[in-house]
Amino acid sequence: MLGYVGRILRVDLTHATVSEESLDWDVARDFVGGAGYATRIIHDEVPGHTDPLGVANKLIFMTGPLTATSFPTTTRYEVCTKSPLTNMWLASSSAGWWARDFKLAGYDGLIVEGRADTPVYLWINDGKTEIRAASALWGLDSDQTQEAIRAELGTEVKVCCIGQAGEKLVPLACVMNDEQRAAGRGGAGAVMGSKNLKAIAVRGTGRVSVADEGSLKEVNKAFREACRHHPLVPQMTKYGTAILLEHGWATGDTPNKNWAKGEWREGCEALNGRRMAETILRPHPACQGCFVRCARWIKIDEGPFTMEGPGPEYETLAAFGTMLMNDNLEAVCWANNLCNRHGVDTISTGSAIAFAMEAYEKGVISREDAGCELTWGNVDAILEMTEQICLARGLGALLGKGVRAASEALGQGTEDYAVHVKGMEVPFHDPRAFTSMVPVYATGTRGACHMHGTALAFELGAPLPDTGSPVGDVDRFSSVGKAVLAKIAQDRASIVDSLTMCMPPAEALSYSDYARALQAVTGEEWNAERVARTGERITNLQRVYSMKCGVTGDDDRLPRRLLEGVPDGSHAGRSADVPYMLAEYYRERGWDAQGKPTEAKLRELGLLKVVGEF
Amino acid sequence: MLGYVGRILRVDLTHATVSEESLDWDVARDFVGGAGYATRIIHDEVPGHTDPLGVANKLIFMTGPLTATSFPTTTRYEVCTKSPLTNMWLASSSAGWWARDFKLAGYDGLIVEGRADTPVYLWINDGKTEIRAASALWGLDSDQTQEAIRAELGTEVKVCCIGQAGEKLVPLACVMNDEQRAAGRGGAGAVMGSKNLKAIAVRGTGRVSVADEGSLKEVNKAFREACRHHPLVPQMTKYGTAILLEHGWATGDTPNKNWAKGEWREGCEALNGRRMAETILRPHPACQGCFVRCARWIKIDEGPFTMEGPGPEYETLAAFGTMLMNDNLEAVCWANNLCNRHGVDTISTGSAIAFAMEAYEKGVISREDAGCELTWGNVDAILEMTEQICLARGLGALLGKGVRAASEALGQGTEDYAVHVKGMEVPFHDPRAFTSMVPVYATGTRGACHMHGTALAFELGAPLPDTGSPVGDVDRFSSVGKAVLAKIAQDRASIVDSLTMCMPPAEALSYSDYARALQAVTGEEWNAERVARTGERITNLQRVYSMKCGVTGDDDRLPRRLLEGVPDGSHAGRSADVPYMLAEYYRERGWDAQGKPTEAKLRELGLLKVVGEF
């Protein structure tokens, strides 16, 4: 098959050895690449009982068959591991430039195993790999690390790395690359830190062969055209994902005050993408090869937050804005920069601070505990607590373990407002306003996740990938009929993460389009049905792996806070019938009543032998 | 061509004669039917200088080639005339049952001319037409008129008629039919009254032949499927058009307090379709042959507004709700019933009351003038003023002439808040929130109209009829690039009104779908390009006729109120660059800088000979 390099790099840090192996073509056929292929490696090589921060865990970096071709939005890598935050399956993804150069250096993927005695970094230079000392880099933030490596190896070198948070094994730590792009969720940065691996520098000048360039060009054209007509993507070019805040307060999509308040218009108006575009936004190039250009670049010319650099996304604006009742856009930009440089996930970090603010308000956390007045909207306290989390200091050392661990440690009823699923903090799309997100969050294979199932987009008029048309008649508050939307959204995410494409642009395409792209690149025969089936296969293997880690259907639940109606907003008083929705979802999935994939379903997906007994 | 009956009925009330003539097949080919065909008749037979309420004006009732076939939402008639409200071209349209029975009685259309000495009604019974005395019906409301005629002719008879307002020549009077369906805007009911024509009763048992039933069935199926996937249509089944209020306040689409206030959430929440469905809505059959079932049936069991009957649409809820700062849903239902029984347009009536309330607040209208305390939200005053307008009493006699005439009579700066274009009160989609409505309103061929150009739907993600896809990148506040949306929306309205289909369902289909339906029914060759060209031809002839009535490009303007930004709402402070937008629109249209269709454009559309010199 074309499109692939055909080789995987394996680095054993314990023994300081580097080896190459052939891509497993059967796995590539069934799991494509990216998160799909990496899931097979994790499933096969990392037993369920493995300690995520122990020497036996592995870290898989994978590109996809479309990466480094002319197909847009595929300059992404997936990093897959057993998560120290959720203690189960994890893949996180990041765009930018690194993935292309890594692949063109000669590899589809990289398996990192073992642990170095002292800090090291990898230098993968067009097929030659060195394990180099990184003691001089230890303690640097992600921007500084890149600068230092480029000063050594050349300005054209691309770097992914961890900041101080990953070094300190903070379970909210990310892998960072390029201009503050982050593989953000679930703590892959802490796993990297646990291996004493500071960075991976790459230089690649190879090329990827494609089966049918003409046909690929046609799909590319259709992709641009489909994006032009998508309800959201064109807005992202102008306003970034932050445009979602413009009316997110009116639908109830955007949560406020640790999910206790239904709407906060003033906040959304002060923080949204249109406001950003009208004030601090500056022109800037896109990620490699991308026509969407959703990433923001901002410049603040005066005041306490004077800075220039990458700007916040929707999720970050909600995390450090509405969730904390903070309407200071410049302060959110500053917090975003702090998180990115230290390398922590903005969603979970903002959520942990929101949780702490509520605990402070309720008297569970004192001023001495916090080291500051942890009151809603207090910018100084927000930035102080962010630094504490980034550097695992004081109360931040606890909060950086995530709200599940923090509420377990604090007790005193704090679990009532610890908003996570399976340890993963819930991203900022309220399932009380769009109930398709209830099964998405409750069953998400890496915990509550908006990337692994943007079902609410269907409720807002985006096309379904199987039919290519919007779903039509949907009551956004009803508990009935949402299972199928959740399943389609999750399985699509599985295939998109294996192609390593970007959401939401990938939402503009149908399964037939994915098939056309795959066929043009690989020369293999693909069709919509095979794409759908492949997505379902990958989702099911992720589920199986997490169950092997100890997850059961009992863990498929929403946090108590999301079962209570909010007092205000257009969704005031609404909440979903979660048991009904879960039962409907399990049926739709062909899973048993305890949420376990049945033997029949595994056989149907060709997973029976892969999975074995579990 | 199949689909058509092939005959037009002509009734001369002055001479009490009835005649039949053949449909002009060339006109049918170029103008289809409905409003398109009727525009040709008005243009050819009613000179521009005609007094709308004089004996020389004519009233054309037209069905379309799809009416009474199996193609859904085509049980509509268009009534076309020179408007007594705007003094230019007018067509108004209504659904229900009447249109089907009229066509199956043996006619595509009806031309009413002259004036009877005493009240009469028409009885068109399967090809036989009688002019019958209606003195006993004079003074009855529209419901009573139907009951009385059915008691005489049989319960299966379908009736269109005027209420007391049409009899009294109120320029806001409608033609009513069936269950309070209204050909509402522009005063066709007053023209009917001026002819002493109270009603038209029909019985039709014929059938319409179709060229290719199998192909038509396929298009029907595609229609249902397209509606199922449309962003709005499925919601209309559950909640009616009133669902638009749910977030209309958040986007700024719904005006408040005579367009002076940007948003009023409490009002929209108390009045919207979800609230109606949860309280007073009762199940009820749809219009003939329609799967959408958008019409509402309500039952109020107690209190001052106890009633059962047809419920209000979005426009009526805005007219008697938000525009008047009245959040009493039951009172709006009562006002709706008053308007429908007396036969006046709810949009213009509510607008006239809103105008009067502002004049009252500013001291231009006194308590003595009004006969009541005309304060915002005063339900008693709203109902009192509605009755005055319906019966042309007191201040209502002036208001019933529309806000243009009222502000001209009152002076004292009232033109600053008389919100109309060319005498037509502006419907309730704020062009400051969706600027594509600026050129739609400014140039609309019957004045400010949301049916003759739902361009804002494109800004909200609905598909364009030529491409079948949403338009994509649109900044709803920008003044640039909206002309093409306005033109497409207007030309689509022209073709839809000529096919006599319902908006918004027709918005779910593309021009190719219209072409497939027309070809299946008529056997003529149709394609998307011919559909688009036909719509443009019809719009241009409407424009030409109004220019022959004295309209010029100087009349293409927005009222002063809509040039001022609102103080609140998501569109606060926004207003469009109207001169720029008009220039862009004229260019897009191929009209000259004064807004006159050029000779080249008329030639291109095959209108040069039709129009002659003007």
Coordinates of N, CA and C in Angstrom, one line a residue, chain B residues 159-329:
Chain B
V159 N -64.4 27.6 0.9 CA -64.8 29.0 0.8 C -63.6 29.9 1.0
C160 N -63.3 30.8 0.1 CA -62.5 31.9 0.5 C -63.3 33.2 0.6
C161 N -63.0 34.1 1.4 CA -63.9 35.2 1.7 C -63.2 36.4 2.3
I162 N -63.9 37.5 2.5 CA -63.4 38.6 3.4 C -64.2 38.7 4.6
G163 N -63.5 39.2 5.7 CA -64.3 39.6 6.9 C -64.8 41.0 6.8
Q164 N -65.1 41.5 8.0 CA -65.7 42.9 8.0 C -64.6 43.9 7.5
A165 N -63.3 43.6 7.8 CA -62.3 44.6 7.4 C -62.3 44.8 5.9
G166 N -62.4 43.7 5.1 CA -62.4 43.8 3.7 C -63.7 44.6 3.2
E167 N -64.8 44.4 3.8 CA -66.0 45.1 3.5 C -65.8 46.6 3.7
K168 N -65.1 46.9 4.7 CA -64.9 48.4 5.1 C -63.7 49.0 4.4
L169 N -63.1 48.2 3.4 CA -62.0 48.7 2.6 C -60.7 49.0 3.4
V170 N -60.6 48.4 4.5 CA -59.3 48.6 5.3 C -58.1 48.1 4.5
P171 N -57.2 49.0 4.2 CA -56.0 48.6 3.3 C -55.2 47.4 3.9
L172 N -55.4 47.1 5.2 CA -54.7 45.9 5.7 C -55.5 44.6 5.6
A173 N -56.6 44.7 4.9 CA -57.5 43.5 4.9 C -57.0 42.3 4.0
C174 N -57.2 41.1 4.5 CA -56.8 39.9 3.9 C -57.9 39.2 3.1
V175 N -57.6 38.3 2.3 CA -58.5 37.2 1.8 C -58.3 36.0 2.7
M176 N -59.4 35.5 3.3 CA -59.3 34.4 4.2 C -59.9 33.1 3.6
N177 N -59.4 31.9 4.0 CA -60.0 30.7 3.5 C -59.8 29.6 4.6
D178 N -60.7 28.6 4.5 CA -60.6 27.4 5.4 C -60.4 27.8 6.8
E179 N -59.5 27.1 7.5 CA -59.3 27.3 8.9 C -58.4 28.5 9.2
Q180 N -59.0 29.7 9.0 CA -58.3 30.9 9.2 C -56.9 31.0 8.5
R181 N -56.8 30.4 7.3 CA -55.7 30.7 6.5 C -55.9 32.0 5.8
A182 N -54.8 32.7 5.6 CA -54.9 34.1 5.1 C -53.9 34.4 4.0
A183 N -54.5 35.0 2.9 CA -53.6 35.7 1.9 C -53.5 37.1 2.5
G184 N -52.4 37.2 3.3 CA -52.5 38.3 4.3 C -52.0 39.7 3.9
R185 N -50.9 39.8 3.2 CA -50.3 41.1 3.2 C -50.8 41.9 2.0
G186 N -50.9 43.2 2.2 CA -51.0 44.2 1.1 C -52.4 44.6 0.7
G187 N -53.5 44.0 1.4 CA -54.8 44.5 1.2 C -55.6 44.0 0.1
A188 N -55.3 42.7 -0.4 CA -56.2 42.1 -1.4 C -57.6 42.0 -0.9
G189 N -57.8 41.8 0.4 CA -59.2 41.8 1.0 C -60.0 43.1 0.7
A190 N -59.3 44.2 0.8 CA -59.9 45.5 0.5 C -60.3 45.6 -0.9
V191 N -59.5 45.1 -1.8 CA -59.9 45.1 -3.3 C -61.1 44.2 -3.5
M192 N -61.1 43.1 -2.8 CA -62.3 42.2 -2.9 C -63.5 42.9 -2.4
G193 N -63.4 43.6 -1.3 CA -64.5 44.4 -0.7 C -64.9 45.4 -1.6
S194 N -64.0 46.1 -2.3 CA -64.3 47.2 -3.2 C -65.2 46.7 -4.4
K195 N -65.1 45.4 -4.6 CA -65.9 44.8 -5.7 C -67.2 44.3 -5.2
N196 N -67.5 44.5 -3.9 CA -68.7 43.9 -3.3 C -68.7 42.4 -3.4
L197 N -67.5 41.8 -3.4 CA -67.4 40.3 -3.5 C -67.1 39.8 -2.1
K198 N -68.1 39.1 -1.5 CA -67.9 38.6 -0.1 C -67.1 37.3 -0.1
A199 N -67.3 36.4 -1.1 CA -66.8 35.1 -0.9 C -66.7 34.4 -2.3
I200 N -65.9 33.4 -2.4 CA -65.9 32.5 -3.5 C -66.0 31.0 -3.0
A201 N -67.1 30.4 -3.3 CA -67.3 29.0 -2.8 C -67.0 28.1 -4.0
V202 N -66.3 27.0 -3.6 CA -66.0 26.0 -4.7 C -66.3 24.6 -4.3
R203 N -66.6 23.8 -5.4 CA -66.7 22.4 -5.2 C -66.1 21.8 -6.5
G204 N -65.1 20.9 -6.4 CA -64.4 20.4 -7.5 C -64.1 18.9 -7.3
T205 N -64.5 18.1 -8.3 CA -64.4 16.7 -8.2 C -63.6 16.1 -9.4
G206 N -63.0 17.1 -10.2 CA -62.2 16.6 -11.3 C -60.9 16.1 -10.9
R207 N -60.0 15.8 -11.9 CA -58.6 15.5 -11.5 C -57.6 16.1 -12.5
V208 N -56.4 16.2 -12.1 CA -55.3 16.8 -12.9 C -54.5 15.6 -13.4
S209 N -54.2 15.7 -14.7 CA -53.4 14.7 -15.4 C -51.9 15.1 -15.2
V210 N -51.1 14.0 -15.1 CA -49.7 14.2 -14.8 C -48.9 13.4 -15.8
A211 N -47.8 14.0 -16.4 CA -47.1 13.3 -17.4 C -46.4 12.0 -17.0
D212 N -45.8 12.0 -15.8 CA -45.1 10.9 -15.4 C -45.2 10.6 -13.9
E213 N -46.2 9.9 -13.5 CA -46.6 9.7 -12.1 C -45.4 9.0 -11.3
G214 N -44.7 8.1 -12.0 CA -43.6 7.4 -11.3 C -42.5 8.4 -10.9
S215 N -42.2 9.2 -11.9 CA -41.1 10.2 -11.7 C -41.5 11.2 -10.6
L216 N -42.8 11.6 -10.6 CA -43.3 12.5 -9.6 C -43.2 11.9 -8.2
K217 N -43.6 10.6 -8.1 CA -43.5 10.0 -6.8 C -42.0 10.0 -6.3
E218 N -41.1 9.8 -7.2 CA -39.7 9.9 -6.8 C -39.3 11.2 -6.2
V219 N -39.8 12.3 -6.9 CA -39.4 13.6 -6.5 C -40.1 13.9 -5.1
N220 N -41.4 13.4 -5.0 CA -42.1 13.5 -3.7 C -41.2 12.9 -2.6
K221 N -40.7 11.8 -2.8 CA -39.9 11.1 -1.8 C -38.7 11.9 -1.5
A222 N -38.0 12.4 -2.5 CA -36.8 13.2 -2.3 C -37.2 14.5 -1.5
F223 N -38.4 15.0 -1.7 CA -38.8 16.2 -1.0 C -39.0 15.9 0.5
R224 N -39.7 14.8 0.8 CA -39.8 14.5 2.2 C -38.5 14.3 2.9
E225 N -37.6 13.6 2.1 CA -36.2 13.3 2.6 C -35.5 14.6 2.9
A226 N -35.5 15.5 1.9 CA -34.8 16.8 2.0 C -35.4 17.6 3.2
C227 N -36.7 17.6 3.4 CA -37.3 18.3 4.5 C -36.8 17.7 5.8
R228 N -36.7 16.4 5.8 CA -36.2 15.7 7.1 C -34.8 16.2 7.5
H229 N -34.0 16.6 6.5 CA -32.7 17.0 6.7 C -32.5 18.6 6.8
H230 N -33.5 19.3 6.6 CA -33.4 20.8 6.6 C -33.3 21.3 8.0
P231 N -32.5 22.4 8.2 CA -32.3 22.8 9.6 C -33.6 23.3 10.3
L232 N -34.6 23.7 9.6 CA -35.8 24.3 10.2 C -37.0 23.4 10.1
V233 N -37.3 22.9 8.9 CA -38.6 22.3 8.6 C -39.0 21.2 9.6
P234 N -38.1 20.3 10.0 CA -38.6 19.3 11.0 C -39.1 19.9 12.3
Q235 N -38.4 21.0 12.7 CA -38.8 21.7 13.9 C -40.3 22.3 13.8
M236 N -40.6 22.6 12.6 CA -41.9 23.2 12.3 C -43.0 22.2 12.6
T237 N -42.8 21.0 12.3 CA -43.8 20.0 12.6 C -44.1 19.9 14.1
K238 N -43.1 20.0 14.9 CA -43.3 19.9 16.3 C -43.8 21.2 16.9
Y239 N -43.2 22.3 16.5 CA -43.4 23.6 17.2 C -43.9 24.7 16.4
G240 N -44.2 24.4 15.1 CA -44.7 25.5 14.2 C -43.5 26.5 13.9
T241 N -43.9 27.5 13.1 CA -42.9 28.5 12.9 C -42.5 29.2 14.1
A242 N -43.3 29.1 15.2 CA -43.1 29.8 16.4 C -41.8 29.4 17.1
I243 N -41.2 28.3 16.7 CA -39.9 27.8 17.2 C -38.8 28.9 17.0
L244 N -39.0 29.7 15.9 CA -38.1 30.7 15.6 C -37.8 31.7 16.7
L245 N -38.9 31.8 17.6 CA -38.7 32.7 18.7 C -37.7 32.2 19.7
E246 N -37.5 30.9 19.7 CA -36.7 30.3 20.8 C -35.3 31.0 20.9
H247 N -34.7 31.2 19.8 CA -33.4 31.9 19.9 C -33.3 33.2 19.1
G248 N -34.5 33.6 18.5 CA -34.6 34.8 17.7 C -34.1 36.0 18.6
W249 N -34.4 35.9 19.8 CA -34.0 37.0 20.7 C -32.5 37.1 20.8
A250 N -31.8 35.9 20.7 CA -30.3 35.9 21.0 C -29.6 36.4 19.8
T251 N -30.1 36.1 18.6 CA -29.4 36.5 17.4 C -29.8 38.0 17.0
G252 N -30.9 38.4 17.6 CA -31.4 39.7 17.3 C -32.4 39.7 16.1
D253 N -32.8 38.5 15.7 CA -33.7 38.4 14.5 C -35.1 39.0 14.9
T254 N -35.5 38.7 16.1 CA -36.9 39.2 16.5 C -36.9 40.6 17.0
P255 N -37.6 41.5 16.4 CA -37.6 42.9 16.9 C -38.6 43.0 18.1
N256 N -38.3 44.1 18.9 CA -39.1 44.3 20.1 C -39.4 45.8 20.2
K257 N -40.6 46.1 20.7 CA -40.9 47.5 21.1 C -40.8 48.4 19.8
N258 N -41.5 48.0 18.8 CA -41.4 48.8 17.5 C -40.0 49.0 17.0
W259 N -39.2 47.9 17.1 CA -37.8 47.9 16.5 C -36.8 48.8 17.3
A260 N -37.2 49.2 18.5 CA -36.3 50.1 19.2 C -35.4 49.3 20.2
K261 N -35.9 48.1 20.6 CA -35.2 47.3 21.6 C -34.6 46.1 20.9
G262 N -33.3 45.8 21.2 CA -32.6 44.7 20.5 C -33.1 43.3 20.9
E263 N -33.4 43.2 22.1 CA -33.8 41.8 22.6 C -34.7 41.9 23.8
W264 N -35.5 40.8 23.9 CA -36.4 40.7 25.0 C -36.6 39.2 25.3
R265 N -35.7 38.7 26.0 CA -35.7 37.3 26.2 C -36.9 36.7 26.9
E266 N -37.4 37.4 28.0 CA -38.5 37.0 28.7 C -39.7 36.8 27.8
G267 N -39.9 37.8 26.9 CA -41.0 37.7 26.0 C -40.9 36.5 25.1
C268 N -39.8 36.3 24.5 CA -39.6 35.2 23.6 C -39.7 33.9 24.3
E269 N -39.3 33.8 25.5 CA -39.5 32.5 26.2 C -40.9 32.3 26.6
A270 N -41.7 33.3 26.8 CA -43.1 33.2 27.2 C -43.9 32.8 26.0
L271 N -43.4 33.2 24.8 CA -44.3 33.1 23.6 C -43.9 32.0 22.6
N272 N -42.7 31.4 22.8 CA -42.2 30.6 21.7 C -42.9 29.2 21.5
G273 N -42.6 28.6 20.4 CA -43.3 27.4 20.0 C -43.1 26.2 21.0
R274 N -42.0 26.1 21.6 CA -41.8 25.1 22.6 C -42.8 25.3 23.8
R275 N -42.9 26.6 24.2 CA -43.8 26.9 25.3 C -45.3 26.6 24.9
M276 N -45.6 27.0 23.6 CA -47.0 26.7 23.1 C -47.2 25.2 23.1
A277 N -46.2 24.4 22.7 CA -46.4 23.0 22.6 C -46.6 22.4 24.0
E278 N -46.0 23.0 25.0 CA -46.0 22.5 26.3 C -47.3 22.9 27.1
T279 N -48.1 23.8 26.5 CA -49.2 24.4 27.2 C -50.5 24.2 26.5
I280 N -50.8 25.0 25.5 CA -52.1 25.1 24.9 C -52.2 24.4 23.6
L281 N -51.2 23.7 23.0 CA -51.3 23.1 21.7 C -52.1 21.8 21.8
R282 N -52.9 21.6 20.7 CA -53.7 20.4 20.6 C -53.4 19.8 19.2
P283 N -53.5 18.4 19.1 CA -53.3 17.8 17.8 C -54.4 18.2 16.8
H284 N -54.0 18.3 15.5 CA -54.9 18.7 14.5 C -54.4 18.3 13.2
P285 N -55.4 18.0 12.2 CA -54.9 17.6 10.9 C -54.2 18.7 10.2
A286 N -53.4 18.4 9.2 CA -52.6 19.3 8.4 C -53.4 20.0 7.3
C287 N -52.8 20.9 6.6 CA -53.4 21.4 5.3 C -53.4 20.2 4.4
Q288 N -54.3 20.3 3.3 CA -54.5 19.2 2.4 C -53.2 18.7 1.9
G289 N -53.0 17.4 2.1 CA -51.9 16.7 1.5 C -50.5 17.0 2.0
C290 N -50.4 17.7 3.2 CA -49.1 18.1 3.7 C -48.5 17.3 4.8
F291 N -47.2 16.9 4.7 CA -46.6 16.1 5.7 C -45.9 17.0 6.8
V292 N -45.8 18.3 6.5 CA -45.1 19.1 7.4 C -46.0 19.5 8.7
R293 N -47.2 19.8 8.4 CA -48.2 20.1 9.5 C -47.7 21.2 10.4
C294 N -47.3 22.3 9.8 CA -46.8 23.4 10.6 C -47.9 24.2 11.3
A295 N -49.2 24.2 10.8 CA -50.2 25.0 11.4 C -50.5 24.5 12.8
R296 N -50.9 25.4 13.7 CA -51.1 25.1 15.1 C -52.6 25.1 15.4
W297 N -53.0 24.3 16.3 CA -54.4 24.3 16.8 C -54.3 24.4 18.3
I298 N -55.0 25.4 18.9 CA -54.8 25.6 20.3 C -56.1 25.6 21.1
K299 N -56.0 25.3 22.4 CA -57.2 25.3 23.2 C -56.8 25.9 24.5
I300 N -57.6 27.0 24.9 CA -57.3 27.7 26.2 C -58.5 27.4 27.0
D301 N -58.3 26.7 28.1 CA -59.5 26.2 28.9 C -60.1 27.1 29.9
E302 N -59.4 28.1 30.3 CA -60.0 29.0 31.3 C -59.4 30.4 31.2
G303 N -60.0 31.3 31.9 CA -59.5 32.7 32.0 C -60.2 33.5 30.9
P304 N -59.8 34.8 30.8 CA -60.5 35.7 29.9 C -60.3 35.4 28.4
F305 N -59.4 34.5 28.1 CA -59.1 34.2 26.7 C -59.5 32.8 26.3
T306 N -60.4 32.2 27.0 CA -60.9 30.8 26.8 C -61.3 30.7 25.3
M307 N -60.7 29.8 24.6 CA -61.1 29.6 23.1 C -60.5 28.3 22.6
E308 N -60.9 27.9 21.4 CA -60.3 26.8 20.7 C -60.2 27.2 19.2
G309 N -59.1 27.0 18.6 CA -59.0 27.3 17.1 C -57.6 27.4 16.7
P310 N -57.4 27.9 15.5 CA -56.1 28.0 14.9 C -55.2 28.9 15.8
G311 N -53.9 28.5 16.0 CA -53.0 29.3 16.8 C -52.1 30.2 16.0
P312 N -51.4 31.0 16.7 CA -50.6 32.0 16.0 C -49.2 31.5 15.4
E313 N -48.8 32.1 14.3 CA -47.5 31.8 13.7 C -46.4 32.7 14.4
Y314 N -45.2 32.4 14.0 CA -44.0 33.3 14.4 C -44.3 34.8 14.2
E315 N -44.8 35.1 13.0 CA -44.9 36.5 12.7 C -46.0 37.2 13.6
T316 N -47.0 36.4 13.9 CA -48.1 37.0 14.7 C -47.7 37.1 16.1
L317 N -46.9 36.1 16.6 CA -46.4 36.2 18.0 C -45.5 37.4 18.2
A318 N -44.7 37.7 17.1 CA -43.8 38.9 17.2 C -44.7 40.2 17.1
A319 N -45.7 40.1 16.2 CA -46.5 41.3 15.9 C -47.3 41.7 17.2
F320 N -47.9 40.8 17.9 CA -48.7 41.1 19.0 C -48.0 40.8 20.3
G321 N -46.8 40.2 20.2 CA -46.0 39.9 21.4 C -44.9 40.9 21.6
T322 N -43.7 40.5 21.0 CA -42.5 41.3 21.2 C -42.6 42.7 20.8
M323 N -43.2 42.9 19.6 CA -43.3 44.3 19.1 C -44.1 45.2 20.1
L324 N -45.0 44.6 20.9 CA -45.8 45.5 21.8 C -45.4 45.2 23.2
M325 N -44.3 44.5 23.4 CA -43.8 44.2 24.8 C -44.9 43.5 25.6
N326 N -45.6 42.6 24.9 CA -46.6 41.8 25.5 C -46.2 40.3 25.6
D327 N -46.1 39.8 26.8 CA -45.6 38.4 26.9 C -46.7 37.5 27.3
N328 N -48.0 37.9 27.1 CA -49.1 37.1 27.4 C -49.5 36.3 26.1
L329 N -49.1 35.0 26.1 CA -49.3 34.1 24.9 C -50.8 34.0 24.6

